XYZ file of C-alpha atoms in Angstrom:
567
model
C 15.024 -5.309 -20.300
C 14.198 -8.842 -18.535
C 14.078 -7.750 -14.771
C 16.548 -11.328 -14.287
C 18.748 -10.070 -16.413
C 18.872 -6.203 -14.983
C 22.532 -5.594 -13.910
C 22.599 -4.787 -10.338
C 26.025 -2.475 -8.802
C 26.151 -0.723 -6.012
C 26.573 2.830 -6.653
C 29.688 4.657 -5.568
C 28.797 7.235 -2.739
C 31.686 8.988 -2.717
C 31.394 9.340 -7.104
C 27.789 10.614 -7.079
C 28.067 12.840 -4.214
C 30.560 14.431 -6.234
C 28.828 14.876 -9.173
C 25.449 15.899 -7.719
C 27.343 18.749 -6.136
C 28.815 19.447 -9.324
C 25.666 19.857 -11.319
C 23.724 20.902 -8.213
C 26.594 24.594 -8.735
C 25.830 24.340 -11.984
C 22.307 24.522 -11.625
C 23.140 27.458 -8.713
C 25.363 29.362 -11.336
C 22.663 28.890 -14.314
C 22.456 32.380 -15.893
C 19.986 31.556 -18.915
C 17.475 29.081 -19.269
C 19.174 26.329 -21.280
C 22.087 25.697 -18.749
C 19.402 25.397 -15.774
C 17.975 22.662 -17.929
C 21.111 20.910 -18.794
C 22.241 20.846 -14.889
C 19.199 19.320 -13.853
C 18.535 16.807 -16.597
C 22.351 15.405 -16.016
C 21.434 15.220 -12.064
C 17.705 13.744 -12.704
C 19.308 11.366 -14.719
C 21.675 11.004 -11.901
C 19.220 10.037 -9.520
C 17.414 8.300 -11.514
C 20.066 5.526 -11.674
C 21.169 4.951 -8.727
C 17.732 4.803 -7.285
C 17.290 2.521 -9.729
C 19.743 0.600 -8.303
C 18.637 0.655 -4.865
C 15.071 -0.475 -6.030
C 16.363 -3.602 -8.047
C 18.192 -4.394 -4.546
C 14.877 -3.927 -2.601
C 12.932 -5.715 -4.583
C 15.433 -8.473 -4.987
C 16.114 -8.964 -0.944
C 12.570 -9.173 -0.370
C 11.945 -11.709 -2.917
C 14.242 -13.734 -0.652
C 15.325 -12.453 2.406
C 17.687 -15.788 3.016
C 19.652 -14.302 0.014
C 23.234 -13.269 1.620
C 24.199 -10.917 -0.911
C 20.892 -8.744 -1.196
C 21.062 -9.328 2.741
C 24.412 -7.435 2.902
C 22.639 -4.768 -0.199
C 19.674 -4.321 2.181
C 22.075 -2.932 4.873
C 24.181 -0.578 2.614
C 21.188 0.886 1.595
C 19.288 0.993 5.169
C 22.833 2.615 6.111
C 23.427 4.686 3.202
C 19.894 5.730 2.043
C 19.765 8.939 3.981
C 23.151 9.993 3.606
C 21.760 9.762 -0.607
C 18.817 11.485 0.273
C 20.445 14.181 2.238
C 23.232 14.757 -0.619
C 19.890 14.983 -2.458
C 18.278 17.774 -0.846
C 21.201 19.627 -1.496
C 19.826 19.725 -5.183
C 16.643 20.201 -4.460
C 17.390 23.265 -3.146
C 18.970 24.510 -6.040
C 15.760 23.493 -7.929
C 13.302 25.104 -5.922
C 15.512 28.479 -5.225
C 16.212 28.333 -9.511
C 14.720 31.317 -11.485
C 14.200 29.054 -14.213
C 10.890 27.290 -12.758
C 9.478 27.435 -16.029
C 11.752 25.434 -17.977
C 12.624 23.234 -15.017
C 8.840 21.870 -15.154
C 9.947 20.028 -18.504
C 11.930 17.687 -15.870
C 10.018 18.727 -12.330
C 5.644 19.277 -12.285
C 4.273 21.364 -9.947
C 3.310 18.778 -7.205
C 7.536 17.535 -7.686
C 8.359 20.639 -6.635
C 5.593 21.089 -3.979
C 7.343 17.826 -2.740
C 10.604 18.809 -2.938
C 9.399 22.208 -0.574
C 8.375 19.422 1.996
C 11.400 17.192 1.629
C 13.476 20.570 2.297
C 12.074 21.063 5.610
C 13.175 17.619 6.831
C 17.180 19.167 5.567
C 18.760 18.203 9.482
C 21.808 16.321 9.242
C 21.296 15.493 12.581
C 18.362 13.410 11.823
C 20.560 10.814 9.331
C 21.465 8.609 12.543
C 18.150 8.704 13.653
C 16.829 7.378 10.088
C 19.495 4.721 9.832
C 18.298 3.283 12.843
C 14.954 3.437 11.791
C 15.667 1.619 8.453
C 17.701 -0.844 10.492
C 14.375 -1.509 12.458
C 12.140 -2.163 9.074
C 14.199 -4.635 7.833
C 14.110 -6.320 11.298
C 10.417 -6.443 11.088
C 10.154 -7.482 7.968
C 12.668 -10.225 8.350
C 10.679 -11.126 11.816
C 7.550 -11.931 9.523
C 9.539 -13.477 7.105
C 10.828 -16.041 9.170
C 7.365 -17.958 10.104
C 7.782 -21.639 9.741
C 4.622 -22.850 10.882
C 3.740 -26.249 11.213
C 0.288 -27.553 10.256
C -0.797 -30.455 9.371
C 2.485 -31.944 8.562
C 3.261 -29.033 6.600
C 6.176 -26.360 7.518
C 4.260 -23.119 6.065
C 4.670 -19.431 5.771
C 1.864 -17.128 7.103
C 1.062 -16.509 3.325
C 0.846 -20.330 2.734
C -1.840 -20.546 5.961
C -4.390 -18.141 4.276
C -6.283 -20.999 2.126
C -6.554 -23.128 5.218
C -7.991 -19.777 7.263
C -10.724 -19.681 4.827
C -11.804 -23.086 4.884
C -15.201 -23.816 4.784
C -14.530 -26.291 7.832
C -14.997 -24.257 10.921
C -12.440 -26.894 12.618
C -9.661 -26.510 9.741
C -9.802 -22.557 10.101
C -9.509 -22.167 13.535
C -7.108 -24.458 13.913
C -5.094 -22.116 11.450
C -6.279 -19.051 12.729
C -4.608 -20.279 16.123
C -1.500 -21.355 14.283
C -1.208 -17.797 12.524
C -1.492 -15.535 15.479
C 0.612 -18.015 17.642
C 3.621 -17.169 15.695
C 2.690 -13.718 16.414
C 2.548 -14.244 20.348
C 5.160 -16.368 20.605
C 7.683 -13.556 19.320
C 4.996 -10.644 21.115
C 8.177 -9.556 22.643
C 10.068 -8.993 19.673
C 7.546 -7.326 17.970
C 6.871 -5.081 21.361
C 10.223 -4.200 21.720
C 10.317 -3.575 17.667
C 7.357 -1.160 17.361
C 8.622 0.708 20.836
C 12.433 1.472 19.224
C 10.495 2.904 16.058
C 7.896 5.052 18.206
C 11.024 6.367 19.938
C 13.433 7.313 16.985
C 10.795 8.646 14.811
C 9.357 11.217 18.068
C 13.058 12.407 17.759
C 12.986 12.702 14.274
C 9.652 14.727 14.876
C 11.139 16.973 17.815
C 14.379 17.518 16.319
C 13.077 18.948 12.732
C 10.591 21.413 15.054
C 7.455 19.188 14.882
C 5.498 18.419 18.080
C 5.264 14.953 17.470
C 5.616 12.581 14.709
C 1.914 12.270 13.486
C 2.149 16.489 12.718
C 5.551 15.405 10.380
C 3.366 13.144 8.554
C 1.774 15.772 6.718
C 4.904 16.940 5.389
C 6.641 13.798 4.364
C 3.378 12.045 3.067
C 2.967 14.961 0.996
C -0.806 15.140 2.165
C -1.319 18.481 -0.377
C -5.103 19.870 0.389
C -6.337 18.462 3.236
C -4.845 18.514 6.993
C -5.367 16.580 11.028
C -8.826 18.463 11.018
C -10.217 17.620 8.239
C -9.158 13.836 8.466
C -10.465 13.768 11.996
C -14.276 14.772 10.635
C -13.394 12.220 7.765
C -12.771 9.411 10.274
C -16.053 10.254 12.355
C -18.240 10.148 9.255
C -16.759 6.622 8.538
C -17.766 5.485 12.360
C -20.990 7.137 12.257
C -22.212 6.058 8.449
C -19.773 3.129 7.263
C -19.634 1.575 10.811
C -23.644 0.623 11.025
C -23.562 -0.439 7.114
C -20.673 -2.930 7.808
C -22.569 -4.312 10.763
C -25.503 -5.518 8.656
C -23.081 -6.971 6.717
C -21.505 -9.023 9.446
C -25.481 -10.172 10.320
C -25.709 -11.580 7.232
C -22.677 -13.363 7.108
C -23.280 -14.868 10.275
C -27.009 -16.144 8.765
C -25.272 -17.568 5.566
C -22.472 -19.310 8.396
C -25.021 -20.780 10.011
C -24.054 -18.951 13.283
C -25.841 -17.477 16.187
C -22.171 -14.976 15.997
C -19.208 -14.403 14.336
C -16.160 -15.854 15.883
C -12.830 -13.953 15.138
C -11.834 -16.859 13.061
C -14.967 -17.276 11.013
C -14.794 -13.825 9.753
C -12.443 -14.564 6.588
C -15.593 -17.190 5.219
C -18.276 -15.226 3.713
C -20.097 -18.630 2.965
C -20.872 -21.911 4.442
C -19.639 -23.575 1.320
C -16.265 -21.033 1.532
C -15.475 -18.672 -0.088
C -14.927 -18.381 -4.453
C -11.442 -19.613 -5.214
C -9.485 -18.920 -8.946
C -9.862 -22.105 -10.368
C -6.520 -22.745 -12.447
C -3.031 -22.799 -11.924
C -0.939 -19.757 -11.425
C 0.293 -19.757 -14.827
C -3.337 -20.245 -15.811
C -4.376 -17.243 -13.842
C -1.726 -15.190 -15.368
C -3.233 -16.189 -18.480
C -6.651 -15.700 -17.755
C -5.735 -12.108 -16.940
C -3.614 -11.537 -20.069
C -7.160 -11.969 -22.080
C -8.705 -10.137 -19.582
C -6.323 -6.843 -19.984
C -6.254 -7.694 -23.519
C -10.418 -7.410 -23.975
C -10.228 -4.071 -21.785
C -7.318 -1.934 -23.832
C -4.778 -2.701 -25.812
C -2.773 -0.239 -23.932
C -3.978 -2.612 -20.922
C -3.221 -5.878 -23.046
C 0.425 -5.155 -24.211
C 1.736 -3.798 -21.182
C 0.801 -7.100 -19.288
C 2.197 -8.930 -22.051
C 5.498 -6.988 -21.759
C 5.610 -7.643 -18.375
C 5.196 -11.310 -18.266
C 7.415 -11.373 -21.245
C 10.284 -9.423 -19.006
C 9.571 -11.441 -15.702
C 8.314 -8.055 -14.042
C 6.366 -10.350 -12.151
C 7.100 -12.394 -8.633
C 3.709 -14.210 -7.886
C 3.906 -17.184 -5.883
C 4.703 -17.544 -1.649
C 7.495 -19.283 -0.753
C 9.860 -19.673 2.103
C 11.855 -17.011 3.010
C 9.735 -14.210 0.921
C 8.378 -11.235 2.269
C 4.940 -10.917 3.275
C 2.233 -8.841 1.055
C 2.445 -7.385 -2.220
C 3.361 -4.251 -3.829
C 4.338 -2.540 -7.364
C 7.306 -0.393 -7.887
C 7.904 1.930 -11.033
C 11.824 1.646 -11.856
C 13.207 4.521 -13.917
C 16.145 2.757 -15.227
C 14.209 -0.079 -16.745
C 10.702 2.368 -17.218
C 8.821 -0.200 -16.240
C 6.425 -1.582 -13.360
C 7.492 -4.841 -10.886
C 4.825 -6.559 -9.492
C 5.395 -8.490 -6.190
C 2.569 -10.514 -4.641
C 2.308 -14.209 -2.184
C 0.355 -16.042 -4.667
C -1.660 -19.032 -1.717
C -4.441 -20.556 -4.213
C -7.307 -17.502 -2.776
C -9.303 -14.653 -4.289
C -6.671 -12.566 -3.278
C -4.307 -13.954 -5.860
C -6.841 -12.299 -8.513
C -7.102 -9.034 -6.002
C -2.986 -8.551 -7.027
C -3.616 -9.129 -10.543
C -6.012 -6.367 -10.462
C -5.043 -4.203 -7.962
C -0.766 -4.249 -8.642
C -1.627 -4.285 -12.229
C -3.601 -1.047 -11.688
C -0.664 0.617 -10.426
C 1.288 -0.790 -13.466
C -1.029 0.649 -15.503
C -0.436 4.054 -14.126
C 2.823 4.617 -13.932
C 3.429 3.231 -17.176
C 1.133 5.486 -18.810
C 2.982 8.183 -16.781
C 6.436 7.356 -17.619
C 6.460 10.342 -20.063
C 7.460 12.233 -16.465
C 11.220 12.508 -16.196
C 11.866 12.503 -12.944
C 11.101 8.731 -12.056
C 9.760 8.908 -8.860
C 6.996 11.360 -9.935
C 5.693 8.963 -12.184
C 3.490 7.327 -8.956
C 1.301 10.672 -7.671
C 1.165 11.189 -3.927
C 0.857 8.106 -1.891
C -3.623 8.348 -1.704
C -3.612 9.438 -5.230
C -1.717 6.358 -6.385
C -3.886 4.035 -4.571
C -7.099 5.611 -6.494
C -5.950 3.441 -9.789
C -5.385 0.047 -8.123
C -8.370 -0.014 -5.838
C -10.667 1.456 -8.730
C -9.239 -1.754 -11.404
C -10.600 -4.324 -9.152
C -13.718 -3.025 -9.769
C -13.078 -1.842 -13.469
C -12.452 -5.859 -13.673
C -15.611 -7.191 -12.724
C -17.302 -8.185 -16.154
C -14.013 -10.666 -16.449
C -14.419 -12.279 -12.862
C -15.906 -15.596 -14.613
C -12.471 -16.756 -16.004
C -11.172 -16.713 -12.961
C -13.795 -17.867 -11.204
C -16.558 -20.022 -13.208
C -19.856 -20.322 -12.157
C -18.381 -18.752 -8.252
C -18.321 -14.960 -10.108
C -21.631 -13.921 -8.382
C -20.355 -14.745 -5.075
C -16.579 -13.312 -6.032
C -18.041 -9.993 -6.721
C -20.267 -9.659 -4.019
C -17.486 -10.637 -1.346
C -15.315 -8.401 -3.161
C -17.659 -5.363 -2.744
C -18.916 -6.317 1.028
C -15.031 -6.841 1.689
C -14.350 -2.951 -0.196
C -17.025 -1.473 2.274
C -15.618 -3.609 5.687
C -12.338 -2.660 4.671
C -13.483 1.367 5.117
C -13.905 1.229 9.312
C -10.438 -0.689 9.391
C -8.067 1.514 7.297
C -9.701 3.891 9.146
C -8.364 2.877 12.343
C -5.188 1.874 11.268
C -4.873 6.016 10.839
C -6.282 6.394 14.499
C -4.660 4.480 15.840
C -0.715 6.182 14.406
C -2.708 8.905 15.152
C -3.115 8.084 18.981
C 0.211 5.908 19.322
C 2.552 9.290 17.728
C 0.715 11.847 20.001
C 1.202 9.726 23.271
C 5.188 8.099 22.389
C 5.276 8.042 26.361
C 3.012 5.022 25.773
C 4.302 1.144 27.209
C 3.799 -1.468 25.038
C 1.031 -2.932 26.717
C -0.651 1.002 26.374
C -0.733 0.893 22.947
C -1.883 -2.294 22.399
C -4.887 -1.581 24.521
C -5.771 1.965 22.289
C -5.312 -0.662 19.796
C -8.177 -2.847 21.091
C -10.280 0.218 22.155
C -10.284 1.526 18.770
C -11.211 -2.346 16.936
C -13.915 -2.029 19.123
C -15.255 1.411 17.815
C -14.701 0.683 14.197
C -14.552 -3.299 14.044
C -16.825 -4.079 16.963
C -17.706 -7.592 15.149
C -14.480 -8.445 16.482
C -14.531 -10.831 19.179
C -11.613 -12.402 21.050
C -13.045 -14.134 23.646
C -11.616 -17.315 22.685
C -7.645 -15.738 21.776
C -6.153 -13.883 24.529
C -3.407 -12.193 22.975
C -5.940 -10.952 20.087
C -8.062 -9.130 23.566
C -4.766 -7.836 24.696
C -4.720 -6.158 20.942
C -1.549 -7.631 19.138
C -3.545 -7.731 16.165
C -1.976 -4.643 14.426
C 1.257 -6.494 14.831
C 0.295 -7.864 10.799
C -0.212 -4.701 9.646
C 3.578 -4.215 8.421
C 2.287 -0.490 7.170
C 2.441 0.665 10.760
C 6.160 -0.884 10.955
C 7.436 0.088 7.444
C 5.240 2.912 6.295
C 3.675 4.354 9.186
C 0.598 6.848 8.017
C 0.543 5.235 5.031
C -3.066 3.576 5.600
C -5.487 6.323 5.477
C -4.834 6.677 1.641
C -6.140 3.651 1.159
C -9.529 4.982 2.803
C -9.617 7.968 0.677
C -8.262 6.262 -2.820
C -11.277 3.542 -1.738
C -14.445 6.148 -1.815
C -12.858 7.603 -5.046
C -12.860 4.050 -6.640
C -16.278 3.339 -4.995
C -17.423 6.073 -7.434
C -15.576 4.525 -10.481
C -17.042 1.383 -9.443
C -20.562 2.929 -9.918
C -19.677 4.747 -12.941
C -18.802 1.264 -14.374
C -20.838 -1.452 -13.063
C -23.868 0.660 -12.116
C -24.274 3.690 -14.484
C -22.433 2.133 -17.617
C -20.657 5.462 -18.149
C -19.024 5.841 -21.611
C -16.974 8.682 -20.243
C -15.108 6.450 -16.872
C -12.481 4.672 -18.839
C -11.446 8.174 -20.675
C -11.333 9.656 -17.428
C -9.640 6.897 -15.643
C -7.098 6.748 -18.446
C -6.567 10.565 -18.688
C -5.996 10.194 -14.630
C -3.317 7.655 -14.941
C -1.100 9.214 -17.976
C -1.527 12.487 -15.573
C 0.085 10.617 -12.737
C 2.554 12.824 -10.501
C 1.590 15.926 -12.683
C -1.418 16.654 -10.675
C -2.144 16.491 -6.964
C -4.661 14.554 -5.170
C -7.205 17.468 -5.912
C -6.462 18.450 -9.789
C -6.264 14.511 -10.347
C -10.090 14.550 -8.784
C -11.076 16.842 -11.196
C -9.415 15.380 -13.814
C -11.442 12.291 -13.259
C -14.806 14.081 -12.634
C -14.877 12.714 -9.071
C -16.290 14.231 -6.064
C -13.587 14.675 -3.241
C -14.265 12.547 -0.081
C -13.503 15.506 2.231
C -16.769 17.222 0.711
C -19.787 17.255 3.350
C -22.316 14.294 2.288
C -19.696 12.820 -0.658
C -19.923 9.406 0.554
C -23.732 9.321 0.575
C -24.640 8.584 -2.847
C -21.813 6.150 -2.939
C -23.237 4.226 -0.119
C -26.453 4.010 -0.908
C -25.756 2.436 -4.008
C -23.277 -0.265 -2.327
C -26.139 -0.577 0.061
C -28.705 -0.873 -2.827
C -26.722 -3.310 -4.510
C -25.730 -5.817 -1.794
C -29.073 -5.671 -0.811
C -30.361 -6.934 -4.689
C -28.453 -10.065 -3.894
C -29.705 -12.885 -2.365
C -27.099 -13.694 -0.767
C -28.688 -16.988 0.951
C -28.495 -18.053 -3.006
C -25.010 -17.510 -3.593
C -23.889 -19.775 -0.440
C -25.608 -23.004 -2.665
């Protein structure tokens, strides 16, 4: 179906809390096999469509958040989400408790119901208030960001819209917008302060009243982290600062060389090169093009599903006022198909969506064979393993997009993959820190903030941008807002793809796009582990597994001349 022309109604609460309860005692009463089976598959189906529903108004509201009626949506569903979700455990109860496991995997895999154990230990009714208000908060952020009407150079832009004058190649132009940018985030340093401190508060109750000492040990349960645990992730994050930390520093040296600078200034570090950075040359419609061949050379599976979804308008490319900021892909069951949303600004980063949201698309479409629609994405670090691995799966097609700048596209891109490592990882540390200490002021956390960037990002000066030293900088990252501990996935999922980008670019491996493929039609089947074995990939927890990984990046931005690419 064209995503325009999806039908959007608000579900009846009332209705389908009556009929989950009625199939969730079915499912209770079940005394053979086949009855189990037809309880659940009426309530998946169930749940299927009205979450459906509340995706289509999601996605719809943050297309434009000046929209009145997906305005009023977004607060029904900020309001009435949990009281779903709790109506919702309810059944999942049933499921797990069921004797009929076996037939109930035809609907539920393993890891589903491995989930569903974890969502069953957040089953407080108390906690529903607590989660309104936190929704409430999100979509306050998010309309904060949003908002941005910056004015520069006799244009009224979004903070999307700024990002090609950032990168300029003229030092003048980019500070000048770096200024602009994180003015708009000083200016409102209050809102965003008082913002971030209502969330730290509701979600330490959250923690405290489910039993948990604090909201960082909760996020093991609810980001379904199946394998690993705080430990382990804490001798993950020091092998990043001890190995990735030094690597990225080199980096930043040569950067500085090909700037013509003695140092980086905060505001030079988006410009790899003097001449600036590789841009898509085209149009966006040309760019959506240009990737069309490019998914059609790879697969056809690749080929028609991009097809389909430009046919179906399961695309929302381009920035404009009143959008939400970043980009994302959602999977919706009632239409089984991906949406792609992204802030199209003229940069490389418009081809980084194609590749990276498409990657997701990719996976979840090979996975839709899964019945229960939200297990058609894997866990959250598992997901990410398929859209950071297809920007480098991608690279042999770069020079469509970017003509005779490919070289230097693909060796930003890679630097940019290993600089990215130290950051995500702090981003963790930082929840990390911030969760374990909610006694924290404002002007505490923002100084952890700036204690860690100096650790992990220590090419990070502020000297010139006082409210950047006082460490408001995390302020952008709407993850720590919307999805807080959803960062450190990214680190893992980006040392898994590191090794499909060898397989691919460096070792020619006939074997990575079977394995790749046989990863994504797995999908929510398998765990973050199983899918690593799936793939023949070595887990990043393993002692020494980002070693041979490294040195190749290493080798391999060292066999460019980089000097060369800057002419």
């Amino acid at each position: 179906m064209d995503f325009k022309e999806a039908p959007y109604t608000r579900p009846d609460f009332d209705q389908i809390k009556t009929s989950l309860a009625t199939y969730t005692t079915a499912l209770k009463g079940a005394d053979d096999p086949d009855t189990a089976l037809a309880a659940a598959t009426a309530a998946n189906q169930l749940i299927n469509d009205y979450t459906s529903q509340a995706m289509l108004a999601q996605i719809r509201h943050s297309i434009d958040t000046n929209d009145e009626f997906y305005n009023k949506e977004d607060d029904y569903w900020n309001t009435n989400g949990p009281l779903y979700e709790n109506e919702e455990r309810k059944y999942k109860a049933a499921v797990v408790a069921s004797p009929y496991q076996e037939v109930l995997g035809q609907i539920y895999p393993k890891p589903d119901i491995m989930s569903m154990q974890n969502d069953l230990k957040m089953a407080n009714e108390a906690i529903i208030p607590l989660q309104q208000k936190n929704n409430a908060l999100v979509s306050e952020y998010a309309k904060l960001v949003a908002s941005a009407q910056i004015d520069f150079q006799g244009e009224t832009l979004t903070l999307a819209q700024l990002g090609p004058y950032r990168e300029s190649a003229d030092r003048a132009t980019r500070k000048a917008a770096t200024e602009a940018y994180w003015g708009f985030f000083a200016d409102h340093e209050a809102d965003f302060d008082r913002i971030y401190d209502d969330m730290v508060k509701v979600r330490t109750e959250i923690a405290h009243t489910l039993g948990y000492p604090d909201y960082s040990a909760l996020s093991y349960v609810y980001m379904n982290r199946f394998g690993y645990d705080e430990p382990m992730v804490a001798q993950y994050r020091k092998t990043v600062l001890e190995k990735v930390v030094p690597l990225t520093q080199k980096q930043y040296t040569k950067q500085a060389k090909r700037l013509g600078l003695a140092k980086l200034a905060y505001y030079d570090l988006p410009v790899a090169f003097k001449s600036g950075n590789a841009k898509p040359t085209g149009t966006p419609d040309e760019l959506v093009a240009t990737a069309q061949q490019m998914y059609n050379d790879l697969s056809p599976e690749t080929g028609d599903l991009f097809a389909l979804m430009v046919k179906n308008h399961l695309f929302d490319l381009l920035a404009k006022k009143g959008k939400q900021s970043g980009g994302y892909c959602e999977y919706i069951p009632s239409l089984q198909a991906p949406f792609i949303f992204a802030n199209f600004n003229g940069t490389s980063g418009d081809v980084d969506v194609l590749t990276h949201e498409f990657g997701h698309a990719f996976q979840t479409y090979s996975s839709r064979w899964i019945k229960d629609g939200l297990s058609t994405f894997p866990t959250f670090e598992a997901a990410e393993i398929f859209s950071m691995s297809m920007e480098f799966i991608t690279y042999p097609w770069m020079k469509g997009f970017f003509g005779a700048a490919e070289e230097k596209y693909k060796y930003n891109h890679l630097e940019a993959a290993l600089e990215f490592l130290p950051y995500g990882i702090l981003v963790d540390h930082f929840q990390h820190e911030i969760y374990t200490h909610p006694e924290w002021t404002p002007a505490e956390r923002k100084a952890c903030w700036r204690d860690l960037e100096k650790q992990y990002n220590p090419e990070r000066d502020y000297s010139e941008n006082e409210a950047l030293e006082r460490g408001i900088y995390f302020f952008r990252q709407g993850h720590i807002f919307e999805s807080p501990f959803y960062y450190l996935d990214y680190t893992i999922a980006q040392v898994l793809a590191y090794q499909f980008w060898k397989r691919f670019n460096v070792d020619h491996d006939p074997q990575a796009w079977t394995d790749y493929t046989t990863m994504a039609k797995a999908g929510g089947s398998q765990t973050l582990m199983e899918l690593i074995q799936t793939g023949h990939l070595a887990s990043p927890f393993e002692p020494g597994a980002l070693d041979d990984t490294l040195t190749a990046i290493s080798q391999a931005l060292d066999g460019v001349d980089d000097q060369a690419l800057d002419k």
